[in-house]
Amino acid sequence: MAEWLNFVPPLLLLMVYLCECSLEFVEECALKGFTPNLLCSTCELMDDFNLSPIKPSCLECCQKDEAELSGPVKYPYAELVVCGCKLGRFPQVQAFVKSDRPNQFPRLTVRYVRGADPIIKLLDENHNVVETLGIDKWNTDSVEEFFLEHLQK
């Protein structure tokens, strides 16, 4: 039993060292402007916003997405909630809603709610809201791609 106790101090030193290294890593990423909960999928979008120079640093600081590890979650139903009177302020979302694109998703409902900013509600089999996403900054192709990836056929 006494031999086992000889391993405790070196093990504690190793744990302290690893924690300090991890803390240094988090601080280094924070100095670069990245948060500890940065997802790698966010880094992949850097090219879309002309931020390619910081993409390598982003990829060094990010965490793998759960969706990347297990594949994207497919939801049985979705609602695209918009306000008809505010739709003009979101031309990319308006272009999606007014086009034929929603017709390719039979499990998608476009719902007009007075005063609502554009959001996507992802629903389970019982039509209970599982997740809600604000899409006011999304472009038309991103909305379509999202439904292709996350909505069951």
XYZ file of C-alpha atoms in Angstrom:
153
model
C 0.000 0.000 0.000
C 2.871 2.376 0.791
C 4.260 1.943 -2.756
C 1.026 3.316 -4.172
C 1.450 6.519 -2.169
C 4.802 7.138 -3.892
C 2.922 7.743 -7.164
C 0.613 10.420 -5.757
C 3.021 13.428 -5.737
C 4.242 12.892 -9.336
C 0.663 12.350 -10.474
C -0.440 15.588 -8.813
C 2.433 17.462 -10.460
C 1.421 16.072 -13.844
C -2.192 17.140 -13.295
C -1.129 20.665 -12.303
C 1.123 20.900 -15.377
C -1.670 19.777 -17.717
C -4.119 22.261 -16.194
C -1.610 25.092 -16.561
C -0.983 24.154 -20.201
C -4.707 24.077 -20.850
C -5.140 27.463 -19.184
C -2.288 28.912 -21.254
C -3.952 27.559 -24.401
C -7.280 29.182 -23.479
C -5.558 32.476 -22.667
C -3.588 32.376 -25.930
C -6.786 31.856 -27.916
C -8.514 34.629 -25.957
C -5.699 37.004 -26.913
C -6.377 36.099 -30.545
C -10.029 37.008 -29.979
C -11.522 33.510 -29.763
C -13.765 32.238 -26.972
C -13.254 28.850 -25.276
C -16.544 27.524 -26.696
C -15.638 28.275 -30.328
C -16.883 25.518 -32.649
C -14.837 24.405 -35.654
C -17.875 24.776 -37.920
C -17.696 28.515 -37.237
C -14.088 28.568 -38.447
C -15.154 26.897 -41.684
C -17.344 29.941 -42.416
C -14.408 32.371 -42.279
C -13.874 32.220 -46.062
C -17.475 33.335 -46.657
C -16.774 36.596 -44.819
C -13.314 37.316 -46.277
C -11.638 36.282 -43.016
C -9.337 33.642 -44.512
C -6.188 35.087 -42.860
C -7.472 34.228 -39.369
C -8.909 30.817 -40.269
C -5.750 28.827 -39.294
C -5.700 30.450 -35.836
C -9.404 29.792 -35.502
C -8.941 26.104 -36.325
C -6.187 25.846 -33.694
C -8.506 27.221 -30.996
C -11.800 25.525 -31.855
C -13.611 22.498 -30.469
C -15.049 19.769 -32.661
C -18.785 20.110 -33.122
C -20.964 17.322 -31.761
C -22.630 17.271 -35.154
C -19.236 16.656 -36.786
C -18.644 13.712 -34.504
C -22.034 12.049 -34.929
C -23.371 13.566 -38.154
C -26.028 16.273 -38.418
C -29.241 15.882 -36.458
C -32.279 15.528 -38.710
C -35.534 16.967 -37.426
C -38.940 15.704 -38.563
C -40.502 19.153 -38.903
C -39.510 22.804 -39.059
C -41.231 26.180 -39.052
C -39.851 29.287 -40.668
C -41.409 32.149 -38.714
C -41.455 35.584 -40.359
C -43.394 38.824 -40.174
C -44.897 39.886 -43.483
C -44.498 43.576 -42.689
C -40.840 43.231 -41.581
C -39.824 40.785 -44.312
C -38.503 43.604 -46.523
C -35.827 44.326 -43.892
C -34.449 40.818 -44.447
C -34.107 40.564 -48.246
C -32.246 37.243 -48.218
C -34.918 35.566 -46.098
C -37.607 37.256 -48.191
C -36.035 35.845 -51.361
C -36.218 32.346 -49.866
C -39.816 32.688 -48.635
C -41.162 34.248 -51.854
C -39.413 31.721 -54.135
C -40.296 28.095 -54.862
C -37.550 26.897 -52.512
C -39.834 26.196 -49.524
C -41.861 23.824 -51.737
C -38.964 21.367 -51.865
C -39.368 20.816 -48.111
C -42.781 19.223 -47.442
C -42.104 19.118 -43.690
C -41.440 22.877 -43.562
C -44.165 25.353 -42.669
C -43.751 29.064 -43.306
C -45.686 30.875 -40.599
C -46.372 34.606 -40.559
C -46.327 36.101 -37.061
C -46.823 39.827 -36.615
C -43.649 41.568 -35.412
C -41.446 38.452 -35.484
C -37.853 38.542 -36.642
C -37.070 35.607 -38.948
C -36.406 32.404 -37.003
C -36.342 28.696 -37.662
C -38.043 26.427 -35.155
C -36.941 22.802 -35.322
C -39.671 20.445 -34.148
C -39.875 16.841 -32.980
C -42.444 14.218 -34.074
C -45.071 15.746 -31.760
C -44.446 19.233 -33.183
C -42.789 20.379 -29.949
C -40.051 22.978 -30.392
C -36.623 21.404 -29.873
C -34.427 24.253 -31.064
C -34.884 27.846 -32.242
C -32.422 29.693 -34.481
C -32.333 33.363 -35.445
C -31.687 33.664 -39.183
C -31.867 37.416 -39.754
C -28.240 37.495 -40.983
C -28.432 34.331 -43.126
C -28.362 34.427 -46.906
C -30.835 32.587 -49.137
C -28.493 29.704 -49.914
C -27.655 29.189 -46.231
C -31.337 28.813 -45.361
C -31.845 26.255 -48.115
C -28.658 24.370 -47.229
C -29.659 24.275 -43.567
C -32.997 22.643 -44.382
C -31.335 20.168 -46.743
C -28.968 19.156 -43.972
C -31.250 19.237 -40.922
C -34.788 18.487 -42.108
C -36.022 14.966 -42.819
C -37.310 14.345 -46.332
